[in-house]
């Protein structure tokens, strides 16, 4: 078995025609968020189980601690809110969302105000889902201040000690890209003083969110973690296609967009600032509601450069290979329909072309490609 180098054709169909193109694939849907990546699905299901158990059976003397990692713009807060809303839908427990960006805090005393806000929501009868954004900022200086609230469910203000109550703490990394990246970092000399290993030991579960770019990875030669670029990550185009549909289409209708433009958006090397860069560009494209998105809808060069690799994008936009690929697929459909007339019902291929899996479609497309070689020979 050889791993595919990319999933671009599948991502293109998914973005253009909707999630029905992946009807045969396992998935997890959280409101507007759909996840196809197996590791993400398993991690999210694990978090759901732990939150459900905590909500139903825990005495609430200390919070449930969850770590969420991903490069900037990966959509960490978006997926956490979608997850929380889906978990408590139809339940008596009503969540309330609080966000505190620790990179904007100057003194440890400011944390007391944040904890009082959390406590207020508990007293109102709600379950606070507290998003501690960029908890790893300022060289992890906040870790030691968070240990006691995480472990004992209490915070100190002057000489007074206050209980927090039942809450879910979500710690989102800003400079740490995955749980392994964070674990590796905490093993370095100097982080024991910052209480890094103690903080890590109090995390109940974690989730990595990758967004529309390739996953972060450690450079094999230097060991330095790169924000994105893992060539083994071929699912990034699927995540990108799902994000494009979430912005440009609210249902499973065909997306009316210039095909070469859509292909360039899916295949471009990287989006600056992750999903934020992709969303900014898509908002610029979708200024005329209800009309087909054309290349002429692209904003100025300066705005495009702000959001993606401009040279790579323009090179892919001028490449017309997609037209040729689509021609092969039209031949593949004809081949498959002709074979269906033979009535080989026991075959796994005996179904409509649009119901075939991605690999089965590729087999038909390869057969279409071989026609030229056969004729030439």
Coordinates of C-alpha atoms in Angstrom, one line a residue, residues 99-356:
X99 CA -12.9 33.9 27.4
X100 CA -9.8 35.4 29.0
X101 CA -6.7 36.1 26.9
X102 CA -3.8 35.7 29.3
X103 CA -1.4 37.4 26.9
X104 CA -3.3 40.6 27.7
X105 CA -2.9 40.2 31.5
X106 CA -0.1 42.1 33.2
X107 CA -0.2 41.1 36.9
X108 CA -1.2 37.8 38.6
X109 CA -3.7 39.8 40.6
X110 CA -5.8 40.3 37.5
X111 CA -6.6 36.6 37.6
X112 CA -8.8 37.1 40.6
X113 CA -11.2 39.2 38.6
X114 CA -11.4 36.4 36.0
X115 CA -12.1 33.8 38.7
X116 CA -14.8 35.9 40.3
X117 CA -16.5 36.1 36.9
X118 CA -16.4 32.3 36.6
X119 CA -17.8 32.1 40.2
X120 CA -20.6 34.4 39.3
X121 CA -21.8 32.2 36.5
X122 CA -21.7 29.2 38.8
X123 CA -23.9 31.1 41.3
X124 CA -26.4 31.8 38.4
X125 CA -26.8 28.1 38.1
X126 CA -24.8 27.7 34.8
X127 CA -21.8 25.6 34.0
X128 CA -19.0 28.0 32.9
X129 CA -16.9 26.8 29.9
X130 CA -13.8 29.0 30.5
X131 CA -11.5 29.5 27.5
X132 CA -8.1 30.5 28.8
X133 CA -6.5 31.7 25.5
X134 CA -2.8 31.7 25.0
X135 CA -2.1 30.2 28.5
X136 CA 1.4 29.5 27.2
X137 CA 2.2 33.2 26.5
X138 CA 5.0 35.1 28.1
X139 CA 7.2 32.0 28.4
X140 CA 4.6 30.0 30.4
X141 CA 4.6 32.5 33.3
X142 CA 0.9 31.8 34.1
X143 CA 1.2 28.1 34.7
X144 CA 2.1 28.3 38.4
X145 CA -0.8 30.7 39.1
X146 CA -3.3 28.2 37.5
X147 CA -2.1 25.1 39.4
X148 CA -4.2 25.7 42.6
X149 CA -7.5 26.5 40.8
X150 CA -7.0 23.4 38.6
X151 CA -6.2 21.1 41.4
X152 CA -8.2 22.4 44.4
X153 CA -10.9 24.4 42.7
X154 CA -10.0 27.5 44.7
X155 CA -8.3 30.8 44.2
X156 CA -6.7 33.2 46.6
X157 CA -7.4 37.0 46.8
X158 CA -5.3 38.6 49.5
X159 CA -5.8 36.5 52.6
X160 CA -9.2 35.2 51.4
X161 CA -9.6 31.8 49.7
X162 CA -12.7 31.5 47.4
X163 CA -14.1 28.2 45.9
X164 CA -14.7 28.4 42.2
X165 CA -17.4 25.8 41.8
X166 CA -18.2 23.4 39.0
X167 CA -16.6 24.6 35.7
X168 CA -14.8 23.4 32.6
X169 CA -11.4 25.0 32.0
X170 CA -10.2 25.0 28.4
X171 CA -6.5 26.0 28.0
X172 CA -5.7 27.0 24.5
X173 CA -2.1 27.2 23.4
X174 CA -0.9 30.1 21.3
X175 CA 2.8 29.3 20.8
X176 CA 2.5 25.5 21.5
X177 CA 1.1 23.7 18.4
X178 CA 0.2 20.2 19.7
X179 CA 0.0 18.3 22.9
X180 CA 3.2 16.5 22.1
X181 CA 4.9 19.9 21.4
X182 CA 3.8 21.0 24.8
X183 CA 4.9 17.8 26.5
X184 CA 8.3 18.0 24.8
X185 CA 8.7 21.6 25.9
X186 CA 7.9 20.8 29.5
X187 CA 10.7 18.2 29.5
X188 CA 13.3 20.9 28.8
X189 CA 15.4 22.2 31.7
X190 CA 13.9 25.3 33.5
X191 CA 10.3 24.5 33.0
X192 CA 10.1 22.5 36.3
X193 CA 10.5 25.9 38.1
X194 CA 7.6 27.3 36.1
X195 CA 5.5 24.3 37.3
X196 CA 5.2 23.0 33.7
X197 CA 5.1 19.3 34.6
X198 CA 2.7 20.0 37.5
X199 CA 0.4 21.8 35.1
X200 CA 0.6 19.0 32.5
X201 CA -0.3 16.4 35.1
X202 CA -3.6 18.1 35.9
X203 CA -4.8 18.1 32.3
X204 CA -7.7 15.6 32.0
X205 CA -7.8 15.4 28.2
X206 CA -6.6 17.3 25.1
X207 CA -7.4 18.1 21.5
X208 CA -5.3 19.2 18.6
X209 CA -6.9 21.6 16.1
X210 CA -5.1 22.1 12.8
X211 CA -7.2 24.4 10.6
X212 CA -6.8 24.7 6.8
X213 CA -3.1 24.3 6.7
X214 CA -0.9 21.2 7.0
X215 CA -0.2 20.0 10.6
X216 CA 2.7 21.4 12.6
X217 CA 5.6 19.0 13.0
X218 CA 9.1 18.8 14.5
X219 CA 11.9 19.2 12.0
X220 CA 13.7 15.8 11.9
X221 CA 17.1 17.5 11.8
X222 CA 16.8 20.3 14.3
X223 CA 13.9 19.2 16.4
X224 CA 12.4 22.6 16.1
X225 CA 8.6 22.6 15.8
X226 CA 7.4 24.2 12.6
X227 CA 3.9 25.9 12.6
X228 CA 2.8 23.9 9.5
X229 CA 4.1 21.9 6.7
X230 CA 4.0 18.2 7.5
X231 CA 4.0 16.5 4.1
X232 CA 2.4 13.4 5.5
X233 CA -0.7 15.4 6.3
X234 CA -2.9 14.9 3.2
X235 CA -6.2 15.6 5.0
X236 CA -5.6 19.4 5.2
X237 CA -7.4 19.9 1.8
X238 CA -10.5 18.1 3.2
X239 CA -10.4 20.5 6.2
X240 CA -10.0 23.4 3.8
X241 CA -12.9 22.3 1.6
X242 CA -15.2 21.9 4.6
X243 CA -14.3 25.4 5.8
X244 CA -14.9 26.9 2.3
X245 CA -18.4 25.4 2.3
X246 CA -19.1 26.6 5.8
X247 CA -18.4 30.2 4.6
X248 CA -19.8 30.2 1.1
X249 CA -22.7 27.7 1.3
X250 CA -25.2 26.9 4.0
X251 CA -26.5 23.7 2.5
X252 CA -25.5 20.9 0.2
X253 CA -26.4 22.7 -3.0
X254 CA -23.7 23.0 -5.7
X255 CA -21.3 25.8 -5.0
X256 CA -21.4 28.3 -7.9
X257 CA -17.7 29.3 -8.3
X258 CA -15.1 29.4 -11.0
X259 CA -13.6 25.9 -11.0
X260 CA -10.0 27.0 -11.4
X261 CA -10.4 29.5 -8.6
X262 CA -11.8 26.8 -6.3
X263 CA -8.9 24.5 -7.2
X264 CA -6.4 27.2 -6.4
X265 CA -8.0 27.8 -3.0
X266 CA -7.8 24.1 -2.2
X267 CA -4.3 23.5 -3.5
X268 CA -2.4 26.7 -2.5
X269 CA 0.5 25.9 -0.2
X270 CA -0.6 27.9 2.9
X271 CA -2.9 30.5 4.2
X272 CA -1.4 33.1 6.4
X273 CA -2.9 33.1 9.9
X274 CA -4.8 29.9 9.2
X275 CA -8.6 30.0 9.0
X276 CA -8.6 33.7 9.7
X277 CA -6.7 34.3 6.4
X278 CA -8.9 32.0 4.5
X279 CA -12.1 33.5 5.9
X280 CA -11.0 37.0 5.1
X281 CA -10.4 36.0 1.4
X282 CA -13.7 34.2 1.1
X283 CA -15.6 37.1 2.6
X284 CA -14.0 39.3 -0.1
X285 CA -15.1 36.8 -2.8
X286 CA -18.7 36.5 -1.6
X287 CA -19.6 40.2 -1.7
X288 CA -22.3 39.5 -4.4
X289 CA -24.8 37.2 -2.8
X290 CA -26.6 34.7 -5.1
X291 CA -24.3 35.1 -8.1
X292 CA -21.5 32.8 -9.3
X293 CA -18.1 33.6 -7.8
X294 CA -15.7 34.5 -10.6
X295 CA -12.0 35.3 -10.7
X296 CA -12.9 39.0 -11.2
X297 CA -14.3 38.9 -7.7
X298 CA -10.7 38.5 -6.3
X299 CA -9.6 41.5 -4.3
X300 CA -6.3 43.5 -5.0
X301 CA -2.9 41.9 -5.0
X302 CA -2.1 43.4 -1.6
X303 CA -5.1 41.9 0.1
X304 CA -4.5 38.5 -1.5
X305 CA -0.8 38.6 -0.3
X306 CA -2.1 39.3 3.2
X307 CA -3.9 36.0 3.3
X308 CA -1.9 33.5 1.3
X309 CA 1.2 32.7 -0.7
X310 CA 0.5 35.0 -3.7
X311 CA 3.0 33.5 -6.2
X312 CA 1.9 29.9 -5.5
X313 CA -1.8 30.9 -5.7
X314 CA -1.4 32.7 -9.1
X315 CA 0.6 29.8 -10.5
X316 CA -2.1 27.3 -9.6
X317 CA -4.8 29.7 -10.8
X318 CA -3.3 29.8 -14.3
X319 CA -2.8 26.0 -14.4
X320 CA -5.6 24.4 -16.5
X321 CA -4.9 20.8 -15.6
X322 CA -8.2 20.6 -13.8
X323 CA -10.1 20.9 -17.1
X324 CA -8.2 17.9 -18.4
X325 CA -8.8 15.9 -15.2
X326 CA -12.5 16.6 -15.4
X327 CA -12.5 15.4 -19.1
X328 CA -11.0 12.1 -17.9
X329 CA -13.7 11.8 -15.2
X330 CA -16.4 12.2 -17.8
X331 CA -14.9 9.3 -19.7
X332 CA -14.7 7.4 -16.4
X333 CA -18.4 7.8 -15.8
X334 CA -19.2 6.5 -19.3
X335 CA -16.9 3.5 -18.7
X336 CA -18.6 2.7 -15.4
X337 CA -22.2 3.1 -16.9
X338 CA -21.3 0.8 -19.7
X339 CA -19.9 -1.8 -17.3
X340 CA -23.1 -1.5 -15.1
X341 CA -25.1 -2.8 -18.1
X342 CA -23.3 -6.1 -17.8
X343 CA -25.2 -6.8 -14.5
X344 CA -22.3 -8.0 -12.4
X345 CA -24.3 -7.4 -9.2
X346 CA -21.9 -9.3 -6.8
X347 CA -19.1 -6.7 -7.4
X348 CA -18.4 -3.9 -4.9
X349 CA -18.4 -1.6 -7.9
X350 CA -22.1 -2.3 -8.7
X351 CA -23.6 1.0 -7.7
X352 CA -24.1 4.4 -9.3
X353 CA -20.9 6.3 -10.1
X354 CA -21.7 9.1 -7.6
X355 CA -22.1 6.5 -4.9
X356 CA -18.6 5.0 -5.4

